[in-house]
Amino acid sequence: MAFLKRIIRLLYARAETVFDWSFGQRNSPLANLGALGWYFFWIVAGTGIYLYLFFDTGITDAYASVEYITHDQWYAAGVMRSLHRYASDALVIVVFLHILREFSLDRLRGRRFFAWLTGVPLIWFIYMCGITGYWLVWDKLAQFIAIATTEWFDTLPFFGQPIANNFLNSTTLGGRFFTLMVFMHIFAPLFMLFLMWLHIQRHAGARVNPPRPLAIGTAISLLVLSLVYPAVSQGPADLDVVPATLNLDWYYLAVYPLLDIIPGGQLWLILVVGSIFLSLLPWIPPKKSTPVAVVSLDNCNGCARCAEDCPFSAITMEPRSDGLAYNTEAVVNDSNCMSCGMCVGACPTATPFRRASAIVPGIELPDHPIAGWRERTKAASSRSGDGPRALVYACNTANATKLSEHGAQVITMPCVAMLPPAFIDFALSRDLADGVMLAGCAEGDCFYRLGDDWTNLRIAGERDPYLRKRVDRERLQLSWLPQGSTRRRQRQLADFTASLGRLPPRPPKRGSRDA
Ligand code: HEM
Ligand code: SF4
Ligand code: SF4
């Protein structure tokens, strides 16, 4: 499984390089697949409501009403029909890319299983919406789908009377089944919306809107496509005539040609077993449990910054339980905590400038004590060799060993947003390093979702705890690159170190008040 993930990751890394170059990291479609899924859903829902105003829900008049929509009112309802069709197709594409990407980035195992597990039924709902949608047009394609689907359902042992009998010929055709499809096409998207909401419940401030340039570019592309290739029907359904040739929408209807080669019952089995297997992926292989964040009440002043920065809504502020003179205290919900450490980076008590010999912040990851970072930051100054001394704080995905091969001191952590900004100030103001690099995932695409956002804001002085103004920004390098960009990162580090060498010498350090 790890090998498969690595291969897919490699392919994505190639594509991401091209997309990042064309769109910029933040606006890249590949970094916004979940948000694009929401965006396409809303386009489909909005255009669907408009189409419903002109759609006749009776089987005898449905086709004529869709023809009216397509041709008579081509400039409005016709465009809406095409947008409805193409946004639905685009939804399938982005969802499959989203699944593959989350899988390759391993954002599904351990306590992160929830989004994956709620995602699997979403796939079924997407298809339910798409297939019932094609049915409503009641053209030759709909006729084919109606017959193939009902025959396929008849392979299940649930129905007394074969439901395919409804579509034997024009005399057996009844409107009830059609009305059922209309209902399903309205209620399935509503239930899908509920599942989409559930899907992101463990994500604080989930990204459900693509960045504006991407949203506008996508809308324009869909509109152009709709005007150049308007969606049309394939002639009225006639149950007395078998359709000779059909244009299939492969995004939604790929399963139908399979029915020609695989018996219906076996195809059900494949899809159900496939879905169960997909649902089990978060536990294949099981992830070693990582220690969750622990609050030290003696050091917690109830400021709530950790709760505000936790990307997985794992911290709540509760009434004080220890009698100290603060109103609230931070409480970690172990089953939501992903051990990213961003809460540590947010905590005002997590500072290396504290005089205590053993610094214990209000919240901490037990396997990454910040007291150890202070010692390693101090040790960075004793590095032998010529040239500027670069100190790198890197997240685990940044392939840090390759950076230390290039002469930098590297301190790793789960996410670079775990680093309280005071450490940068500490390293530079105590002359422990000539420059500091923060190495993390691509912008807008942090493995733990919000690490680059919080780090950028803290450094810009727009979010607590912020980096003090006195820190010379020329001695700070932010390196946001996709996972696997080892060579690009090495080049960045080399350029940064060279730029440090060109800076004027720093004034000699005055008597240090060492911590
Ligand atoms: C309509 C379909 C879907 C939509 C609109 C959607 C949307 C989203 C959004 C908005 C996020 C949060 C992104 C963020 O803020 O970090 C997300 C995360 C995720 N989704 Fe989906 N998703 C869909 C289907 C699926 C499916 C089918 C799967 C897998 C079977 C899946 C797996 C995941 C995973 C693993 C995450 C990341 C969880 C984490 O970071 O811990 N999604 N999705
Ligand atoms: S380690 Fe990460 S997920 Fe856990 S409480 Fe802290 S910020 Fe939240
Ligand atoms: S950020 Fe630190 S001090 Fe503030 S509530 Fe959280 S643990 Fe307590």
Coordinates of C-alpha atoms and ligand atoms in Angstrom, one line a residue:
M1 CA 0.0 0.0 0.0
A2 CA 2.9 2.4 0.9
F3 CA 4.4 1.7 -2.5
L4 CA 1.2 2.5 -4.3
K5 CA 0.8 5.7 -2.4
R6 CA 4.4 6.7 -3.3
I7 CA 3.8 6.1 -7.0
I8 CA 0.6 8.1 -7.0
R9 CA 2.3 10.8 -5.0
L10 CA 5.1 11.0 -7.5
L11 CA 2.7 11.5 -10.4
Y12 CA 0.9 14.2 -8.4
A13 CA 4.2 15.9 -7.6
R14 CA 4.9 16.1 -11.3
A15 CA 1.5 17.5 -12.1
E16 CA 1.7 19.9 -9.1
T17 CA 4.9 21.4 -10.4
V18 CA 3.2 22.3 -13.7
F19 CA 0.0 23.5 -12.0
D20 CA 1.9 25.5 -9.4
W21 CA 3.9 27.2 -12.1
S22 CA 0.7 28.0 -14.2
F23 CA -1.7 29.0 -11.4
G24 CA 0.5 29.6 -8.3
Q25 CA 0.5 27.3 -5.3
R26 CA -2.6 28.7 -3.7
N27 CA -4.8 28.8 -6.8
S28 CA -3.8 25.5 -8.1
P29 CA -6.9 23.3 -8.8
L30 CA -5.0 20.3 -7.4
A31 CA -4.7 22.0 -4.0
N32 CA -8.4 22.8 -4.0
L33 CA -10.1 19.6 -5.1
G34 CA -12.5 19.4 -2.1
A35 CA -13.4 23.0 -2.4
L36 CA -14.0 22.6 -6.2
G37 CA -16.3 19.7 -5.3
W38 CA -18.4 22.0 -3.2
Y39 CA -18.3 24.7 -5.9
F40 CA -19.5 22.3 -8.6
F41 CA -22.2 21.0 -6.3
W42 CA -23.6 24.5 -5.8
I43 CA -23.5 25.2 -9.6
V44 CA -25.4 22.0 -10.2
A45 CA -27.9 22.8 -7.4
G46 CA -28.5 26.4 -8.6
T47 CA -28.9 25.5 -12.3
G48 CA -31.1 22.5 -11.3
I49 CA -33.5 24.8 -9.5
Y50 CA -33.8 27.0 -12.6
L51 CA -34.3 24.1 -14.9
Y52 CA -37.1 22.7 -12.6
L53 CA -39.1 25.9 -13.3
F54 CA -39.5 24.8 -16.9
F55 CA -39.4 21.0 -16.6
D56 CA -42.6 19.0 -16.9
T57 CA -42.4 16.2 -14.4
G58 CA -44.9 13.9 -16.3
I59 CA -43.4 11.2 -18.5
T60 CA -45.4 12.2 -21.5
D61 CA -44.3 15.8 -21.5
A62 CA -40.8 15.6 -20.0
Y63 CA -39.0 15.3 -23.3
A64 CA -40.9 18.2 -24.9
S65 CA -40.1 20.5 -21.9
V66 CA -36.4 19.6 -22.1
E67 CA -36.5 20.4 -25.8
Y68 CA -38.1 23.8 -25.0
I69 CA -35.3 24.4 -22.4
T70 CA -32.6 23.5 -24.9
H71 CA -33.8 25.2 -28.1
D72 CA -36.5 27.8 -27.4
Q73 CA -34.9 29.2 -24.3
W74 CA -31.3 28.3 -25.3
Y75 CA -29.9 31.6 -24.1
A76 CA -30.9 31.0 -20.4
A77 CA -32.4 27.6 -19.6
G78 CA -30.4 26.0 -22.4
V79 CA -27.1 27.4 -21.0
M80 CA -28.3 26.3 -17.5
R81 CA -28.8 22.8 -18.8
S82 CA -25.3 22.7 -20.2
L83 CA -23.8 24.1 -17.0
H84 CA -25.8 21.5 -15.0
R85 CA -24.4 18.7 -17.2
Y86 CA -20.8 19.9 -17.3
A87 CA -20.6 20.9 -13.6
S88 CA -21.9 17.4 -12.8
D89 CA -19.2 15.8 -14.9
A90 CA -16.5 18.1 -13.4
L91 CA -17.7 17.0 -9.9
V92 CA -17.0 13.4 -10.7
I93 CA -13.5 14.3 -12.0
V94 CA -12.5 16.4 -9.0
V95 CA -13.9 13.9 -6.5
F96 CA -11.9 11.1 -8.0
L97 CA -8.7 13.2 -8.1
H98 CA -9.5 14.3 -4.5
I99 CA -9.8 10.6 -3.4
L100 CA -6.5 9.6 -5.0
R101 CA -4.7 12.7 -3.7
E102 CA -5.9 12.2 -0.1
F103 CA -5.0 8.6 -0.3
S104 CA -1.5 9.3 -1.7
L105 CA -0.9 11.9 1.0
D106 CA -2.0 9.4 3.6
R107 CA -4.5 11.8 5.0
L108 CA -6.9 9.0 5.9
R109 CA -5.3 6.7 8.5
G110 CA -5.4 6.7 12.2
R111 CA -7.6 9.3 13.8
R112 CA -8.1 10.9 10.4
F113 CA -10.4 8.1 9.2
F114 CA -13.6 10.2 9.6
A115 CA -13.5 12.2 6.4
W116 CA -12.6 9.1 4.4
L117 CA -15.4 7.0 5.9
T118 CA -18.0 9.6 5.3
G119 CA -16.7 10.1 1.7
V120 CA -17.4 6.6 0.5
P121 CA -21.2 6.8 0.6
L122 CA -20.9 10.2 -1.1
I123 CA -19.6 8.3 -4.2
W124 CA -22.8 6.3 -4.3
F125 CA -24.9 9.5 -3.9
I126 CA -23.1 11.3 -6.7
Y127 CA -24.0 8.4 -9.1
M128 CA -27.6 8.2 -7.8
C129 CA -28.0 11.9 -8.6
G130 CA -26.3 11.6 -12.0
I131 CA -28.1 8.5 -13.3
T132 CA -31.6 9.7 -12.2
G133 CA -30.8 13.1 -13.9
Y134 CA -30.2 11.4 -17.2
W135 CA -33.4 9.4 -16.7
L136 CA -35.5 12.6 -16.5
V137 CA -34.7 13.8 -20.0
W138 CA -36.7 10.8 -21.3
D139 CA -34.8 10.6 -24.6
K140 CA -33.3 7.5 -26.2
L141 CA -30.4 7.5 -23.7
A142 CA -32.9 7.7 -20.8
Q143 CA -34.8 4.8 -22.3
F144 CA -31.5 2.7 -22.4
I145 CA -30.7 3.7 -18.8
A146 CA -34.2 2.9 -17.6
I147 CA -34.2 -0.6 -19.1
A148 CA -30.6 -1.4 -18.2
T149 CA -31.0 -0.1 -14.6
T150 CA -34.2 -1.9 -13.9
E151 CA -32.9 -5.2 -15.4
W152 CA -29.8 -4.7 -13.2
F153 CA -31.9 -4.1 -10.1
D154 CA -34.0 -7.2 -11.0
T155 CA -30.9 -9.3 -10.4
L156 CA -31.3 -8.5 -6.7
P157 CA -33.6 -10.7 -4.7
F158 CA -35.7 -7.8 -3.3
F159 CA -38.5 -7.2 -5.9
G160 CA -41.5 -9.6 -6.2
Q161 CA -42.4 -8.4 -9.7
P162 CA -39.6 -7.6 -12.2
I163 CA -39.4 -3.8 -12.2
A164 CA -38.1 -3.9 -15.8
N165 CA -41.7 -4.9 -16.8
N166 CA -42.5 -1.2 -16.6
F167 CA -40.5 -0.6 -19.7
L168 CA -41.4 -3.6 -21.9
N169 CA -43.1 -1.5 -24.5
S170 CA -45.1 1.7 -24.9
T171 CA -48.3 0.2 -23.6
T172 CA -46.7 -1.0 -20.3
L173 CA -45.0 2.3 -19.6
G174 CA -46.4 3.9 -16.4
G175 CA -45.7 7.4 -15.0
R176 CA -45.3 6.2 -11.4
F177 CA -41.7 5.0 -11.8
F178 CA -40.8 8.2 -13.6
T179 CA -42.2 10.3 -10.8
L180 CA -40.2 8.2 -8.3
M181 CA -37.0 9.2 -10.3
V182 CA -38.0 12.9 -10.2
F183 CA -38.3 12.6 -6.4
M184 CA -35.0 10.8 -6.1
H185 CA -33.3 13.4 -8.3
I186 CA -34.4 16.1 -5.8
F187 CA -33.9 14.2 -2.5
A188 CA -30.6 12.4 -3.3
P189 CA -28.8 15.8 -3.7
L190 CA -30.3 17.0 -0.4
F191 CA -29.0 13.9 1.4
M192 CA -25.7 14.3 -0.4
L193 CA -25.4 17.9 0.9
F194 CA -26.0 16.5 4.4
L195 CA -23.2 14.0 3.9
M196 CA -20.9 16.7 2.5
W197 CA -21.5 18.7 5.7
L198 CA -20.8 15.6 7.8
H199 CA -17.7 14.9 5.8
I200 CA -16.0 18.1 7.0
Q201 CA -17.2 18.1 10.6
R202 CA -13.7 17.3 12.0
H203 CA -12.1 20.2 10.0
A204 CA -12.1 23.6 11.7
G205 CA -12.9 26.2 9.0
A206 CA -12.9 23.6 6.2
R207 CA -12.1 25.0 2.8
V208 CA -15.4 24.8 1.0
N209 CA -14.8 27.7 -1.4
P210 CA -12.1 27.7 -4.0
P211 CA -9.9 30.9 -4.1
R212 CA -11.6 33.6 -6.1
P213 CA -9.4 33.5 -9.3
L214 CA -9.9 29.8 -9.5
A215 CA -13.6 30.1 -9.0
I216 CA -13.9 32.8 -11.7
G217 CA -11.7 30.9 -14.1
T218 CA -13.7 27.7 -13.6
A219 CA -17.0 29.4 -14.1
I220 CA -15.8 31.1 -17.3
S221 CA -14.5 27.8 -18.6
L222 CA -17.8 26.0 -17.9
L223 CA -19.7 28.9 -19.5
V224 CA -17.6 28.8 -22.7
L225 CA -18.0 25.0 -22.9
S226 CA -21.7 25.3 -22.5
L227 CA -22.0 27.9 -25.3
V228 CA -19.6 26.0 -27.7
Y229 CA -21.0 22.5 -27.0
P230 CA -24.5 22.9 -25.6
A231 CA -25.9 19.8 -24.0
V232 CA -28.7 18.2 -26.2
S233 CA -31.0 15.2 -26.0
Q234 CA -30.7 12.1 -28.2
G235 CA -34.2 11.9 -29.7
P236 CA -37.5 11.0 -27.9
A237 CA -37.7 7.7 -26.1
D238 CA -39.7 5.0 -27.9
L239 CA -40.0 1.7 -26.1
D240 CA -41.1 0.0 -29.3
V241 CA -37.8 0.8 -31.0
V242 CA -34.4 -0.3 -29.6
P243 CA -31.9 2.6 -29.8
A244 CA -29.2 1.8 -32.3
T245 CA -26.4 4.2 -31.3
L246 CA -26.0 6.3 -28.2
N247 CA -23.6 8.8 -26.8
L248 CA -22.7 7.8 -23.3
D249 CA -21.5 10.2 -20.6
W250 CA -18.6 8.1 -19.4
Y251 CA -18.3 10.0 -16.1
Y252 CA -21.7 8.7 -14.9
L253 CA -22.6 5.9 -17.2
A254 CA -19.4 3.8 -17.5
V255 CA -21.0 1.0 -15.5
Y256 CA -23.6 0.2 -18.2
P257 CA -21.3 -1.2 -20.9
L258 CA -19.8 -3.4 -18.1
L259 CA -23.3 -5.0 -17.8
D260 CA -22.7 -6.5 -21.3
I261 CA -19.7 -8.4 -20.0
I262 CA -20.3 -9.0 -16.3
P263 CA -23.6 -10.5 -15.0
G264 CA -25.7 -7.9 -13.0
G265 CA -25.4 -9.9 -9.7
Q266 CA -21.7 -10.1 -10.0
L267 CA -21.4 -6.4 -10.8
W268 CA -23.4 -5.6 -7.6
L269 CA -21.0 -7.8 -5.6
I270 CA -18.0 -6.1 -7.1
L271 CA -19.3 -2.6 -6.3
V272 CA -20.4 -3.5 -2.7
V273 CA -17.2 -5.4 -1.9
G274 CA -15.2 -2.6 -3.5
S275 CA -16.9 0.0 -1.3
I276 CA -16.3 -2.1 1.8
F277 CA -12.6 -2.4 0.9
L278 CA -12.4 1.3 0.2
S279 CA -14.0 2.0 3.6
L280 CA -11.4 -0.2 5.3
L281 CA -8.4 1.6 3.7
P282 CA -7.8 3.9 6.7
W283 CA -6.9 0.8 8.7
I284 CA -4.7 -0.9 6.0
P285 CA -2.2 -1.1 7.5
P286 CA -3.2 0.2 10.9
K287 CA -1.4 3.4 11.9
K288 CA 0.8 3.5 15.0
S289 CA -1.0 5.8 17.4
T290 CA 0.8 9.0 18.1
P291 CA 0.6 10.7 21.6
V292 CA -2.0 13.5 21.6
A293 CA -1.5 17.0 22.9
V294 CA -1.5 17.3 26.7
V295 CA -2.5 20.4 28.7
S296 CA -0.4 21.5 31.7
L297 CA -3.0 23.4 33.8
D298 CA -0.3 25.1 35.9
N299 CA 0.9 26.8 32.7
C300 CA -2.4 27.4 31.0
N301 CA -4.0 30.9 31.4
G302 CA -7.1 30.1 29.4
C303 CA -6.3 32.4 26.5
A304 CA -8.0 30.1 24.0
R305 CA -5.4 30.6 21.2
C306 CA -4.8 26.9 21.0
A307 CA -8.5 26.2 20.5
E308 CA -8.6 28.9 17.8
D309 CA -5.7 27.5 15.9
C310 CA -6.4 23.7 16.1
P311 CA -7.3 22.6 12.6
F312 CA -9.2 19.6 13.7
S313 CA -11.5 21.2 16.4
A314 CA -9.9 19.0 19.0
I315 CA -9.7 21.7 21.7
T316 CA -12.6 23.1 23.7
M317 CA -12.4 25.8 26.4
E318 CA -14.0 24.5 29.6
P319 CA -14.7 26.2 33.0
R320 CA -11.6 26.2 35.2
S321 CA -11.3 23.0 37.2
D322 CA -8.1 23.8 39.3
G323 CA -9.1 26.9 41.2
L324 CA -6.6 29.2 39.5
A325 CA -7.8 32.7 38.8
Y326 CA -8.7 32.2 35.1
N327 CA -12.2 31.6 33.7
T328 CA -11.4 28.7 31.4
E329 CA -8.9 26.0 30.6
A330 CA -8.0 24.1 27.4
V331 CA -9.3 20.6 27.1
V332 CA -8.1 18.2 24.4
N333 CA -10.5 15.7 22.8
D334 CA -8.2 12.8 22.2
S335 CA -10.1 11.2 19.4
N336 CA -10.0 14.4 17.3
C337 CA -6.4 15.3 18.0
M338 CA -4.0 14.5 15.0
S339 CA -0.8 15.3 16.9
C340 CA 0.1 18.2 14.6
G341 CA 1.3 20.4 17.4
M342 CA -0.2 23.7 16.0
C343 CA -1.6 24.3 19.4
V344 CA 1.9 24.4 20.8
G345 CA 2.9 27.0 18.3
A346 CA -0.1 29.1 19.3
C347 CA 0.5 29.0 23.1
P348 CA 1.9 32.2 24.5
T349 CA 3.7 30.2 27.3
A350 CA 5.7 28.2 24.7
T351 CA 8.7 30.5 24.5
P352 CA 12.4 29.8 24.7
F353 CA 13.0 33.2 26.4
R354 CA 11.5 31.9 29.7
R355 CA 14.0 31.8 32.4
A356 CA 13.0 28.4 33.8
S357 CA 15.5 25.7 33.0
A358 CA 12.8 23.3 32.1
I359 CA 10.2 25.1 30.0
V360 CA 6.8 23.5 30.1
P361 CA 4.2 25.3 28.0
G362 CA 0.4 25.3 28.6
I363 CA 0.0 22.6 25.9
E364 CA 2.6 20.2 24.5
L365 CA 3.1 17.1 22.4
P366 CA 4.7 14.6 24.8
D367 CA 7.0 13.2 22.1
H368 CA 8.1 16.7 20.9
P369 CA 9.0 18.7 24.1
I370 CA 9.9 22.2 23.2
A371 CA 12.5 22.3 25.9
G372 CA 14.5 19.9 23.7
W373 CA 14.2 22.4 20.8
R374 CA 15.7 25.1 22.9
E375 CA 18.7 23.0 23.6
R376 CA 19.1 22.0 20.0
T377 CA 18.7 25.6 18.8
K378 CA 21.5 26.6 21.2
A379 CA 23.6 23.7 20.0
A380 CA 23.1 25.0 16.4
S381 CA 25.6 27.8 17.1
S382 CA 28.4 25.5 17.8
R383 CA 28.4 24.0 14.3
S384 CA 31.8 23.8 12.8
G385 CA 32.7 25.0 9.2
D386 CA 32.8 28.2 7.2
G387 CA 30.0 30.3 5.8
P388 CA 26.7 31.6 7.1
R389 CA 25.0 29.3 9.6
A390 CA 21.5 28.4 8.4
L391 CA 19.1 26.8 10.9
V392 CA 16.1 25.0 9.4
Y393 CA 12.9 24.3 11.3
A394 CA 11.2 21.7 9.1
C395 CA 8.0 19.7 9.2
N396 CA 8.3 16.0 8.9
T397 CA 7.2 16.0 5.2
A398 CA 10.0 18.3 4.2
N399 CA 12.7 15.5 3.8
A400 CA 14.9 17.3 6.3
T401 CA 17.8 14.8 6.2
K402 CA 18.6 15.9 2.7
L403 CA 18.8 19.5 4.0
S404 CA 21.2 18.7 6.7
E405 CA 23.5 17.1 4.1
H406 CA 23.8 20.7 2.7
G407 CA 25.4 22.0 5.9
A408 CA 22.3 23.3 7.7
Q409 CA 21.2 22.5 11.2
V410 CA 17.8 21.0 11.0
I411 CA 15.2 20.6 13.7
T412 CA 12.1 18.6 12.6
M413 CA 8.5 18.6 14.0
P414 CA 5.1 17.2 12.8
C415 CA 4.2 20.6 11.3
V416 CA 6.3 23.8 11.1
A417 CA 3.3 25.8 12.6
M418 CA 4.2 23.9 15.8
L419 CA 7.2 26.3 16.2
P420 CA 6.3 29.2 18.4
P421 CA 7.6 32.3 16.4
A422 CA 9.7 33.3 19.5
F423 CA 12.1 30.5 18.6
I424 CA 13.1 32.5 15.4
D425 CA 13.7 35.6 17.5
F426 CA 15.6 33.5 20.0
A427 CA 17.9 32.0 17.4
L428 CA 18.7 35.3 15.7
S429 CA 18.8 37.7 18.6
R430 CA 21.1 35.3 20.6
D431 CA 23.3 34.9 17.5
L432 CA 22.8 31.2 17.5
A433 CA 22.3 31.3 13.7
D434 CA 22.8 33.7 10.8
G435 CA 19.5 32.9 9.2
V436 CA 16.4 30.7 9.8
M437 CA 14.5 28.8 7.3
L438 CA 11.0 27.4 7.9
A439 CA 10.3 24.4 5.6
G440 CA 6.8 23.2 5.2
C441 CA 4.2 21.8 2.7
A442 CA 3.0 23.8 -0.3
E443 CA 1.0 27.0 0.4
G444 CA -2.7 26.2 0.8
D445 CA -1.9 22.5 1.0
C446 CA -0.5 21.8 4.4
F447 CA -0.6 18.1 5.5
Y448 CA -2.3 19.3 8.6
R449 CA -4.4 21.8 6.7
L450 CA -3.6 25.2 8.2
G451 CA 0.1 25.2 9.1
D452 CA 1.2 27.6 6.3
D453 CA -1.7 29.9 6.9
W454 CA -1.0 30.3 10.6
T455 CA 2.8 30.6 10.1
N456 CA 2.4 33.3 7.4
L457 CA 0.0 35.3 9.6
R458 CA 2.1 35.0 12.7
I459 CA 5.2 36.2 10.8
A460 CA 3.3 39.0 9.2
G461 CA 2.2 40.1 12.7
E462 CA -1.5 39.5 11.9
R463 CA -2.1 36.6 14.3
D464 CA -1.0 35.8 17.8
P465 CA 1.6 34.8 18.7
Y466 CA 3.4 37.0 16.2
L467 CA 7.0 37.3 15.3
R468 CA 8.5 40.4 16.8
K469 CA 9.2 43.4 14.5
R470 CA 12.8 43.5 15.6
V471 CA 13.5 40.2 13.7
D472 CA 15.4 41.0 10.5
R473 CA 13.1 39.5 7.8
E474 CA 16.0 39.2 5.4
R475 CA 17.4 36.5 7.7
L476 CA 14.2 34.5 7.5
Q477 CA 13.3 32.3 4.6
L478 CA 9.9 30.6 4.2
S479 CA 10.0 27.5 2.1
W480 CA 6.6 26.2 1.1
L481 CA 6.9 23.4 -1.4
P482 CA 4.9 20.2 -2.2
Q483 CA 6.0 17.0 -0.6
G484 CA 8.8 15.4 -2.6
S485 CA 10.3 18.6 -3.9
T486 CA 13.6 17.8 -2.3
R487 CA 15.8 19.3 -5.0
R488 CA 13.8 22.5 -5.2
R489 CA 14.1 22.8 -1.4
Q490 CA 17.9 22.2 -1.5
R491 CA 18.2 24.9 -4.2
Q492 CA 16.2 27.3 -2.0
L493 CA 18.4 26.6 1.0
A494 CA 21.6 27.1 -1.1
D495 CA 20.2 30.4 -2.4
F496 CA 19.2 31.5 1.1
T497 CA 22.6 30.7 2.6
A498 CA 24.3 32.6 -0.3
S499 CA 22.0 35.6 0.4
L500 CA 23.0 35.5 4.1
G501 CA 26.6 35.8 3.0
R502 CA 25.9 39.0 1.1
L503 CA 24.2 40.7 4.1
P504 CA 26.2 43.3 6.0
P505 CA 27.8 41.8 9.2
R506 CA 25.5 42.0 12.2
P507 CA 26.5 44.3 15.1
P508 CA 28.5 42.4 17.8
K509 CA 26.2 40.7 20.3
R510 CA 25.8 42.7 23.5
G511 CA 26.0 40.9 26.9
S512 CA 23.6 38.0 26.5
R513 CA 20.9 37.3 29.2
D514 CA 21.0 33.6 28.4
A515 CA 17.9 31.6 29.3
Ligands
HEM1 C1 -18.9 15.5 -3.1 C2 -17.8 14.9 -2.8 C3 -16.7 15.5 -1.9 C4 -16.5 16.8 -1.5 C5 -17.3 18.0 -1.9 C6 -15.4 16.8 -0.6 C7 -14.9 17.9 0.0 C8 -13.9 17.9 1.0 C9 -13.4 19.1 1.7 C10 -14.0 20.5 1.5 C11 -12.4 18.7 2.5 C12 -11.7 19.5 3.5 C13 -10.5 20.2 2.9 C14 -9.8 21.0 3.9 O1 -10.4 22.1 4.3 O2 -8.8 20.6 4.4 C15 -12.3 17.3 2.3 C16 -11.3 16.5 3.0 C17 -11.2 15.1 2.8 N1 -11.9 14.3 2.0 FE1 -13.4 14.9 0.8 N2 -15.0 15.5 -0.4 C18 -15.7 14.7 -1.2 C19 -15.6 13.3 -1.3 C20 -14.7 12.6 -0.7 C21 -14.5 11.1 -0.9 C22 -15.4 10.3 -1.8 C23 -13.5 10.8 -0.2 C24 -12.8 9.4 0.0 C25 -13.5 8.3 -0.1 C26 -13.0 11.9 0.5 C27 -11.9 11.9 1.4 C28 -11.4 13.0 2.1 C29 -10.3 13.0 3.0 C30 -9.5 11.8 3.4 C31 -10.1 14.4 3.4 C32 -9.0 14.9 4.3 C33 -9.2 14.6 5.7 C34 -8.1 15.2 6.5 O3 -7.4 16.2 6.1 O4 -8.0 14.7 7.6 N3 -13.7 13.0 0.1 N4 -13.2 16.8 1.4
SF4_2 S1 -1.9 18.6 18.2 FE1 -3.0 19.5 16.5 S2 -4.9 18.4 16.4 FE2 -4.1 18.0 18.5 S3 -5.0 19.6 19.8 FE3 -3.0 20.4 19.0 S4 -3.6 21.6 17.2 FE4 -5.3 20.2 17.7
SF4_3 S1 -2.9 28.6 24.2 FE1 -1.8 27.8 26.0 S2 -2.3 29.2 27.6 FE2 -3.8 29.6 26.0 S3 -5.5 28.2 26.5 FE3 -4.2 27.1 25.1 S4 -2.9 25.9 26.5 FE4 -3.8 27.5 27.7

